PDB file of C-alpha atoms in Angstrom:
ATOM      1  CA  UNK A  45     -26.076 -10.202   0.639  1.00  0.00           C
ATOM      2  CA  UNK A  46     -22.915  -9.583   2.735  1.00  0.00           C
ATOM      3  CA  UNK A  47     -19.749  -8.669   1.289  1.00  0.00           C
ATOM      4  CA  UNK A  48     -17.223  -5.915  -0.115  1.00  0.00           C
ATOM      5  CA  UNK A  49     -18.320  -3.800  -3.131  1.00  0.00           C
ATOM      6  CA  UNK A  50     -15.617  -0.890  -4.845  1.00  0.00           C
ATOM      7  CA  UNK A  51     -16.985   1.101  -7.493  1.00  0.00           C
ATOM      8  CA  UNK A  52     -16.314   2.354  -9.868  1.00  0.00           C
ATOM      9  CA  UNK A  53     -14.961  -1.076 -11.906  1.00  0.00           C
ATOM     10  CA  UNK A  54     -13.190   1.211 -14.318  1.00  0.00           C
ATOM     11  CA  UNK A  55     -11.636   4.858 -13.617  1.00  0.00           C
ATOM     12  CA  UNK A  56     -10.099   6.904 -16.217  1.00  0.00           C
ATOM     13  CA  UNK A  57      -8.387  10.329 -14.975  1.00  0.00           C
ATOM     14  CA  UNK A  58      -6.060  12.973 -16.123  1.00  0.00           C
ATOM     15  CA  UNK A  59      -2.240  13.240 -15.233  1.00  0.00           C
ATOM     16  CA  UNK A  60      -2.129  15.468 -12.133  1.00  0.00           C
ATOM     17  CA  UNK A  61      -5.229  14.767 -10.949  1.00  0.00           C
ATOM     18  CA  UNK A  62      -6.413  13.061  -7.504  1.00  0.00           C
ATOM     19  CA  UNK A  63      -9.186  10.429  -7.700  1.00  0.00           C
ATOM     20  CA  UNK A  64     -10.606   8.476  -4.467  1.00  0.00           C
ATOM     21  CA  UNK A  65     -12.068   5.076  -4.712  1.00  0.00           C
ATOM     22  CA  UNK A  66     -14.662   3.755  -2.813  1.00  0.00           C
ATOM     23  CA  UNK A  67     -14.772   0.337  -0.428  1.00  0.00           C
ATOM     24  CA  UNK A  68     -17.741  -0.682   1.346  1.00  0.00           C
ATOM     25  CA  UNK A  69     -18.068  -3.737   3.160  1.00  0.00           C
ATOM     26  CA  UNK A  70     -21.185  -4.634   5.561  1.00  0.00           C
ATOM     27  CA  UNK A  71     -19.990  -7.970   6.464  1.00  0.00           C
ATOM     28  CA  UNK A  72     -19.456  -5.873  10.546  1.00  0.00           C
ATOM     29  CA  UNK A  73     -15.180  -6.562  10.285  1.00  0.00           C
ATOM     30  CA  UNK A  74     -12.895  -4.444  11.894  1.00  0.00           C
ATOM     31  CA  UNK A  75      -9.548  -4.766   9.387  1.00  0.00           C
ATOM     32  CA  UNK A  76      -9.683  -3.214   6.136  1.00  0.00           C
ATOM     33  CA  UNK A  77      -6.925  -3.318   3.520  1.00  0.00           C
ATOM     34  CA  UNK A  78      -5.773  -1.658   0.503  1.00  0.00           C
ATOM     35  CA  UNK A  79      -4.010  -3.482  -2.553  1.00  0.00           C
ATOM     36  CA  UNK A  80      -2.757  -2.755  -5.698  1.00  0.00           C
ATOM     37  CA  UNK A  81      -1.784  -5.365  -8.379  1.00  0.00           C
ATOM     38  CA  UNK A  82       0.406  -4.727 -11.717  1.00  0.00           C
ATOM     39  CA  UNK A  83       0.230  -6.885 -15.153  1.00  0.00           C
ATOM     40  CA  UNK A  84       1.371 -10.153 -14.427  1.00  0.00           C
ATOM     41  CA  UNK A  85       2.132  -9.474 -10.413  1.00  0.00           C
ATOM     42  CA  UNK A  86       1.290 -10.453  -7.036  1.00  0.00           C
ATOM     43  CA  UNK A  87      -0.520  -7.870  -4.970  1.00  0.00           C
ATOM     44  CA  UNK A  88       1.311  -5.316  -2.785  1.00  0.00           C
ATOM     45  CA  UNK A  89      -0.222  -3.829   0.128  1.00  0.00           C
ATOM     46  CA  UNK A  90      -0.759  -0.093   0.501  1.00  0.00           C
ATOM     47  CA  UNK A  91      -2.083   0.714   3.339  1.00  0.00           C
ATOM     48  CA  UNK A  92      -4.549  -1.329   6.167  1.00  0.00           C
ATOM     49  CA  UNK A  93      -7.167  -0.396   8.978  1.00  0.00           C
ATOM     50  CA  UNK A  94      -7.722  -2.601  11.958  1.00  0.00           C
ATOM     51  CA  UNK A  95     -10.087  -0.436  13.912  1.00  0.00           C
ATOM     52  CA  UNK A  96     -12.123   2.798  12.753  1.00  0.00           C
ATOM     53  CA  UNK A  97     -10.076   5.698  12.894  1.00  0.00           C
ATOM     54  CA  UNK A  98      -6.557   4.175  12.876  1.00  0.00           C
ATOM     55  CA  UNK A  99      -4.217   3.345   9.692  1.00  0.00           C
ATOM     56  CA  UNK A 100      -0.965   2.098   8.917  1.00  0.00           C
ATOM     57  CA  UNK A 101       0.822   2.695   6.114  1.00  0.00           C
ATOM     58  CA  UNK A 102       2.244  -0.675   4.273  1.00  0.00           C
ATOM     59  CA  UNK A 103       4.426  -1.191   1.703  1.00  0.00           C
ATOM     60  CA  UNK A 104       4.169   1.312  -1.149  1.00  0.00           C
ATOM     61  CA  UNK A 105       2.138   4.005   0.536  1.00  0.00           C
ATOM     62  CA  UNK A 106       3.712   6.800  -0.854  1.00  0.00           C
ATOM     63  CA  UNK A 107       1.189   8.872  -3.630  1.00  0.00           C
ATOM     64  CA  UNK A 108      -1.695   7.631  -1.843  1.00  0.00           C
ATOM     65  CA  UNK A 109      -4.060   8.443   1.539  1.00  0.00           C
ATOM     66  CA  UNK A 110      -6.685   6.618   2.993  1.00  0.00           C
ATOM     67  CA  UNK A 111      -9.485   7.532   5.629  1.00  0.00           C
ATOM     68  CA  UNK A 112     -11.242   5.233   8.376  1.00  0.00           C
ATOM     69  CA  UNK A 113     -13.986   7.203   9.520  1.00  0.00           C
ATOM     70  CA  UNK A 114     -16.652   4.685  10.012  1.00  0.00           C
ATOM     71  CA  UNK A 115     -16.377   0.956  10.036  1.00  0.00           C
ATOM     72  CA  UNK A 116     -17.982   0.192   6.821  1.00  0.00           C
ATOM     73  CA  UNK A 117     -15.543   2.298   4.717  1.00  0.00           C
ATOM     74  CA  UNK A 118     -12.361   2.772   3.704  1.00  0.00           C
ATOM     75  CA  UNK A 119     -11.743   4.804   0.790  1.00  0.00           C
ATOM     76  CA  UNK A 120      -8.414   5.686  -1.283  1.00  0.00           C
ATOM     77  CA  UNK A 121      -7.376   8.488  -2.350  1.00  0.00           C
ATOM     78  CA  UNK A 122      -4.544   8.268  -5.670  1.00  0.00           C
ATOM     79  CA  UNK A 123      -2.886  11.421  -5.267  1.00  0.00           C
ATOM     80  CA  UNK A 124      -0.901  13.254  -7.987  1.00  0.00           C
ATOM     81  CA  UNK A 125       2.247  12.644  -6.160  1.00  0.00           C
ATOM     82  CA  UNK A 126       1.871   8.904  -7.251  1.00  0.00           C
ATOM     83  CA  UNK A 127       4.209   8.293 -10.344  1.00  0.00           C
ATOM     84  CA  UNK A 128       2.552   5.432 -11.290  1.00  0.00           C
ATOM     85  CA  UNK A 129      -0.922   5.395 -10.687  1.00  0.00           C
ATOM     86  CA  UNK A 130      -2.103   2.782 -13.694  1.00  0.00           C
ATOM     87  CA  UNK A 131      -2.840  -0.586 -11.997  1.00  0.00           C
ATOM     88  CA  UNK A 132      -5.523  -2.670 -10.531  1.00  0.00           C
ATOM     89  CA  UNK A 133      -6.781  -1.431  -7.480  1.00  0.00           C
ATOM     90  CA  UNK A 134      -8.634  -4.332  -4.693  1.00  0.00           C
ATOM     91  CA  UNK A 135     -10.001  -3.454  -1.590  1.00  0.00           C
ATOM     92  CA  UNK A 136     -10.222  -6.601   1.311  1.00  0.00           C
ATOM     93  CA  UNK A 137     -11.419  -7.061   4.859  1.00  0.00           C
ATOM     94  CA  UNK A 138     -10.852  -9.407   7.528  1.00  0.00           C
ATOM     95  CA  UNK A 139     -12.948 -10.347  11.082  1.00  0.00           C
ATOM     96  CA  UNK A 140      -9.744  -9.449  12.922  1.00  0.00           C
ATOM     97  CA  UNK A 141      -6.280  -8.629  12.352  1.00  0.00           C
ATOM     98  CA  UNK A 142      -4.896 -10.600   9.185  1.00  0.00           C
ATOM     99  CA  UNK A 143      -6.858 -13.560   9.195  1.00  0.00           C
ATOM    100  CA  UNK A 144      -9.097 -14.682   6.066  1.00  0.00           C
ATOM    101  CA  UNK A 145      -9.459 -11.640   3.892  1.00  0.00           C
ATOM    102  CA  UNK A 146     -12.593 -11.246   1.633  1.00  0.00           C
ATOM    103  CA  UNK A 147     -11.776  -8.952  -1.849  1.00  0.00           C
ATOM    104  CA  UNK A 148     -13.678  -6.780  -3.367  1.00  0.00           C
ATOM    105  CA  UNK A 149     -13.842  -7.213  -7.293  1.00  0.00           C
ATOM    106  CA  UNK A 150     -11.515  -4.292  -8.007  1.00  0.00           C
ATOM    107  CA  UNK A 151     -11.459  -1.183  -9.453  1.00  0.00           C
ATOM    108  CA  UNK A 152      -9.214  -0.643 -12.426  1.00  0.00           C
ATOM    109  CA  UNK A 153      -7.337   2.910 -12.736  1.00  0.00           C
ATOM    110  CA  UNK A 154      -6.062   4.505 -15.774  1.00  0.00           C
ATOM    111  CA  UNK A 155      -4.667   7.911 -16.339  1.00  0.00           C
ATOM    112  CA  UNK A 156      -4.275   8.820 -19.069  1.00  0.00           C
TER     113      UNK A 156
ATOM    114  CA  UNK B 152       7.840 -14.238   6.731  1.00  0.00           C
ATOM    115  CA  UNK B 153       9.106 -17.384   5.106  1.00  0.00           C
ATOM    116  CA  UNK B 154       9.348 -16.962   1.225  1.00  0.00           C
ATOM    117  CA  UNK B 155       7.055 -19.385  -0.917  1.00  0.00           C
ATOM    118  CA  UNK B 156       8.300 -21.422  -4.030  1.00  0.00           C
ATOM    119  CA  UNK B 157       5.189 -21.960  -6.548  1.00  0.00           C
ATOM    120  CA  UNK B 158       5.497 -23.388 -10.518  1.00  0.00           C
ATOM    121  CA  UNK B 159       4.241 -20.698 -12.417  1.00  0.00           C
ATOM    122  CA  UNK B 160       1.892 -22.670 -14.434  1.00  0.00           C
ATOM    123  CA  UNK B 161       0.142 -25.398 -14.625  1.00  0.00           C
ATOM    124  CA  UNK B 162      -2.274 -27.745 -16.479  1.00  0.00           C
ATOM    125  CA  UNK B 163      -4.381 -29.934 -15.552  1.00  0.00           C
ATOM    126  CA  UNK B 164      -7.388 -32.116 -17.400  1.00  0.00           C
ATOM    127  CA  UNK B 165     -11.058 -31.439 -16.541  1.00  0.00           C
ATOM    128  CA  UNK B 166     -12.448 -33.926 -14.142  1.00  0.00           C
ATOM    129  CA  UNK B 167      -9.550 -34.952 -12.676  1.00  0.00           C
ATOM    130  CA  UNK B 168      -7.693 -33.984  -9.864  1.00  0.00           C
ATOM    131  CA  UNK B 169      -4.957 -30.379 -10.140  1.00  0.00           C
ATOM    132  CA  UNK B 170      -2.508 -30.844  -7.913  1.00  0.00           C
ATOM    133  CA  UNK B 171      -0.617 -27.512  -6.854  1.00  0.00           C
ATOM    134  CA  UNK B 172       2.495 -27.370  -4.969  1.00  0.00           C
ATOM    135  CA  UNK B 173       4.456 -25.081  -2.961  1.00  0.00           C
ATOM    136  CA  UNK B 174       8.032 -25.067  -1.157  1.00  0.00           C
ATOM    137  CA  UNK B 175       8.204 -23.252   1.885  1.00  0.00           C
ATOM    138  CA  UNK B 176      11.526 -25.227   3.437  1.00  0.00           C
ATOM    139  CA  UNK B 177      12.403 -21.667   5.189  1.00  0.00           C
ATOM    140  CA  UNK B 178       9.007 -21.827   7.383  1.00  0.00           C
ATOM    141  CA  UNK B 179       9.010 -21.277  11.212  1.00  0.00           C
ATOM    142  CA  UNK B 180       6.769 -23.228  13.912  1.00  0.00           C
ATOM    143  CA  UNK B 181       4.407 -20.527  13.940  1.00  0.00           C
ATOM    144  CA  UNK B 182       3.687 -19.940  10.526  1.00  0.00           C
ATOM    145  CA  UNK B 183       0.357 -20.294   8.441  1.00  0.00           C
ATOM    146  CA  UNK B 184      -0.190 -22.058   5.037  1.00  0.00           C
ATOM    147  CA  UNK B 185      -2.511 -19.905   3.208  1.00  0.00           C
ATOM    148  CA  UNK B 186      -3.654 -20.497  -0.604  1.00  0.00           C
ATOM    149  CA  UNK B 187      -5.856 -18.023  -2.491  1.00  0.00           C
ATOM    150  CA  UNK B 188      -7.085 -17.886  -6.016  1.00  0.00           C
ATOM    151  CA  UNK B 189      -7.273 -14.687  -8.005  1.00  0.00           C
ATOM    152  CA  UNK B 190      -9.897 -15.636 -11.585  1.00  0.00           C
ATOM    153  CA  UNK B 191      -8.899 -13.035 -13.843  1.00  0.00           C
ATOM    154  CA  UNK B 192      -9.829  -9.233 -13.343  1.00  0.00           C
ATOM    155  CA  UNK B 193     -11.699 -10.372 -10.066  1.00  0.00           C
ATOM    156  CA  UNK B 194     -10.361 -10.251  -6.569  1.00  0.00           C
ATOM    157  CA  UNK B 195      -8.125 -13.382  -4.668  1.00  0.00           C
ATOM    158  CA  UNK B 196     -10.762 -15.679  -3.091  1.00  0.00           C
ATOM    159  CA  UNK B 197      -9.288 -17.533  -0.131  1.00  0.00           C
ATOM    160  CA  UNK B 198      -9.764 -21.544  -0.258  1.00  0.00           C
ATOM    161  CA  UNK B 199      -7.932 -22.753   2.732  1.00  0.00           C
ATOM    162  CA  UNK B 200      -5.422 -22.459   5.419  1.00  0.00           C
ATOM    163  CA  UNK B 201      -3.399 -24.831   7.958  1.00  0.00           C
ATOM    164  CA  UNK B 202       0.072 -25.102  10.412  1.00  0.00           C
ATOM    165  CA  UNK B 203       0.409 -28.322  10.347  1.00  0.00           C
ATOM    166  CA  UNK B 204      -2.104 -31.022  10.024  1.00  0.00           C
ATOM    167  CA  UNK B 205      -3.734 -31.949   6.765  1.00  0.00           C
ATOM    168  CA  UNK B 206      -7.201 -30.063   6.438  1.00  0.00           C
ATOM    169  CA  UNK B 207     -10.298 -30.172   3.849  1.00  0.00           C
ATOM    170  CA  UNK B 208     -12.976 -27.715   3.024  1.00  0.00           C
ATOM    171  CA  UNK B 209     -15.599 -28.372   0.246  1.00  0.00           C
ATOM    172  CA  UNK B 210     -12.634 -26.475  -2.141  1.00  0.00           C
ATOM    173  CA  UNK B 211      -9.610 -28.257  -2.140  1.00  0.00           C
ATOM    174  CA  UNK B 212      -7.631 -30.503   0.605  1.00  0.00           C
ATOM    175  CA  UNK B 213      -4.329 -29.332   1.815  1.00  0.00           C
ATOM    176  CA  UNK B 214      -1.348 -31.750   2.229  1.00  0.00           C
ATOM    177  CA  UNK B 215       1.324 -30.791   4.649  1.00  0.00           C
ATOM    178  CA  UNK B 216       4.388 -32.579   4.408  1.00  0.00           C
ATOM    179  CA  UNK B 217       5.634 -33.541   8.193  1.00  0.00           C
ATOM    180  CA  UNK B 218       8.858 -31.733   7.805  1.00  0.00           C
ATOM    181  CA  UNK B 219       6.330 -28.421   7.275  1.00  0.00           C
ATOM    182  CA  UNK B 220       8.980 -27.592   4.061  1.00  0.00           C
ATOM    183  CA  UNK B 221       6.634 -27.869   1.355  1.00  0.00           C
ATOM    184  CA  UNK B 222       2.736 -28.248   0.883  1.00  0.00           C
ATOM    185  CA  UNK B 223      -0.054 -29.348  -1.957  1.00  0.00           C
ATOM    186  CA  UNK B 224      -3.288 -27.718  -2.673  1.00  0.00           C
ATOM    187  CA  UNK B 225      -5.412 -30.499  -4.497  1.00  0.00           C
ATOM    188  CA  UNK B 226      -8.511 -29.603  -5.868  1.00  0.00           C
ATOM    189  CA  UNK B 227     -10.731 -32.948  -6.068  1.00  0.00           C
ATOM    190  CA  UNK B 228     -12.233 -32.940  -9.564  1.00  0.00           C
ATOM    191  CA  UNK B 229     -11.227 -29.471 -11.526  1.00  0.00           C
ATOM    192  CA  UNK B 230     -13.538 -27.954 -13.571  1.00  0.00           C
ATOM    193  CA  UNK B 231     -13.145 -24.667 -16.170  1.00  0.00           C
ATOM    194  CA  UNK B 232     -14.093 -22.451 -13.675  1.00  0.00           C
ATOM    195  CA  UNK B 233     -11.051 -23.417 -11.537  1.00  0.00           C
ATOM    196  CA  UNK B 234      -8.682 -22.029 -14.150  1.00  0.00           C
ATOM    197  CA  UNK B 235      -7.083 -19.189 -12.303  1.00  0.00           C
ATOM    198  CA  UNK B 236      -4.007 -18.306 -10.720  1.00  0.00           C
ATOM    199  CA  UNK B 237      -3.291 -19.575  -7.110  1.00  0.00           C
ATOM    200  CA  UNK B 238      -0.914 -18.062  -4.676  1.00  0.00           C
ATOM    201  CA  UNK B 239       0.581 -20.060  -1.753  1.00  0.00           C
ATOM    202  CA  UNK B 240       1.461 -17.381   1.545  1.00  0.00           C
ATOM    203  CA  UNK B 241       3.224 -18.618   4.511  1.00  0.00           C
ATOM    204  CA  UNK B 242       1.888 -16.029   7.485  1.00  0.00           C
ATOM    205  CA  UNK B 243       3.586 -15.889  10.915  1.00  0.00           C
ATOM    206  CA  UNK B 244       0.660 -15.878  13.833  1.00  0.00           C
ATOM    207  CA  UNK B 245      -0.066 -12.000  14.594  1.00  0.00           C
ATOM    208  CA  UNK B 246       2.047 -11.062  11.559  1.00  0.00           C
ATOM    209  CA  UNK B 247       0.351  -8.130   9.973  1.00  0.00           C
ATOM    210  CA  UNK B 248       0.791  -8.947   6.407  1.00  0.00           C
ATOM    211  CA  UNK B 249      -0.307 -11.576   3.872  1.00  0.00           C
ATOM    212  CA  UNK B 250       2.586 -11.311   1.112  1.00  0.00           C
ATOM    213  CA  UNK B 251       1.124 -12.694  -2.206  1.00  0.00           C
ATOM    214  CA  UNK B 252       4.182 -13.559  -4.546  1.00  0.00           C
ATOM    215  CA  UNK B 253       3.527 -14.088  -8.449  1.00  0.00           C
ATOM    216  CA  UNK B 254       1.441 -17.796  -7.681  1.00  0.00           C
ATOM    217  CA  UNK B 255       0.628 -20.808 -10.284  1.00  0.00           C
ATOM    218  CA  UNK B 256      -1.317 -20.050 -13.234  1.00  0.00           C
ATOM    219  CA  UNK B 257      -3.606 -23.229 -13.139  1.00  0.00           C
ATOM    220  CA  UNK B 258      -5.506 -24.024 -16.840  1.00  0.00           C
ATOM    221  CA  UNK B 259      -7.773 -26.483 -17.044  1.00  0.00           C
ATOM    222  CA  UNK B 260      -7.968 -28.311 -20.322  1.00  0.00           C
ATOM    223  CA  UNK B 261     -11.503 -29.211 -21.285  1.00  0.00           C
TER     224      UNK B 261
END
């Protein structure tokens, strides 16, 4: 079956520590997008991919890094410099640009 | 992008039809309706998009008012598994972003 898969679905780390999540989609799209999404909130982007090896940062991008190296992935990497790292963590992907997005089902992220 | 104005909840009776609106009266020419659904703890799921004309998908229908200012997602006959929360996004054509705001918490009663 096609689609967009994160793992793990829950993530526990230590203050001060880095943790990458995983995103794999093998539906063949070229945009890729990072979101995270706080009790009770909308989502807000973090960073997006429209071709392999190219990245923008979007709106709250600071504490975190991404990598495009192939087409099928885009992983995330929470970095220690992120003050607020708790949240719900979704993964997308589009054909093209920003058109219809497919999500992933999430990962959630606590530190504890 | 234009801002979106959405209820933030909602009820609506199994069976019959939910009705969710949205105001968008700061919307452009070029701008995109889009409506998504996030079920809880899962990712958004998008239903259906349009500019201006009315369109259908086996989701929902969406009804464009002809001043563009305001929009309804209807979902046909809601069931329990519709309960979720829905966010209405107004995207400008080659605008990078999709902005999701806080949406409508839809229930369905059984």
């Amino acid at each position: 079956d096609g689609g967009i898969t994160q793992s793990p679905k829950y993530l526990f780390r230590k203050e001060g520590q880095n943790v990458t999540l995983s995103c794999e989609q093998n539906l063949n799209h070229d945009a890729m997008y990072w979101y995270r999404q706080d009790p009770g909130q909308g989502l807000r982007l973090i960073y997006y991919s429209q071709i392999v090896n190219d990245f923008q940062k979007g709106d709250i991008a600071e504490g975190y890094s991404v990598s495009r190296e192939k087409k099928e992935s885009f992983p995330l990497t929470v970095t220690s410099a992120q003050k607020n790292p708790t949240a719900f963590y979704l993964c997308a992907s589009s054909i093209e640009g920003w058109g219809e997005q497919f999500f992933g089902p999430g990962t959630r992220l606590t530190v504890l | 992008d234009a801002k979106t104005t959405q209820p933030p909840s909602m009820d609506c009776a199994e069976g019959r039809a939910a009705n969710l609106p949205c105001n968008h009266s700061t919307i452009s020419g070029n701008e995109y309706v889009y409506w998504y659904r996030q079920i809880h703890s899962q990712g958004p799921q998008y239903i259906i998009h349009g500019l201006k004309n009315n369109e259908t998908n086996e989701m929902a229908s969406l009804i464009i008012t002809e001043d563009r200012k305001s929009s309804t997602l209807i979902l046909p006959h809601a069931t329990l598994r519709d309960t979720a929360v829905y966010y209405c996004i107004v995207r400008r054509v080659g605008n990078e972003k999709l902005t999701f705001g806080t949406g409508t918490r839809l229930t369905i009663i059984p």
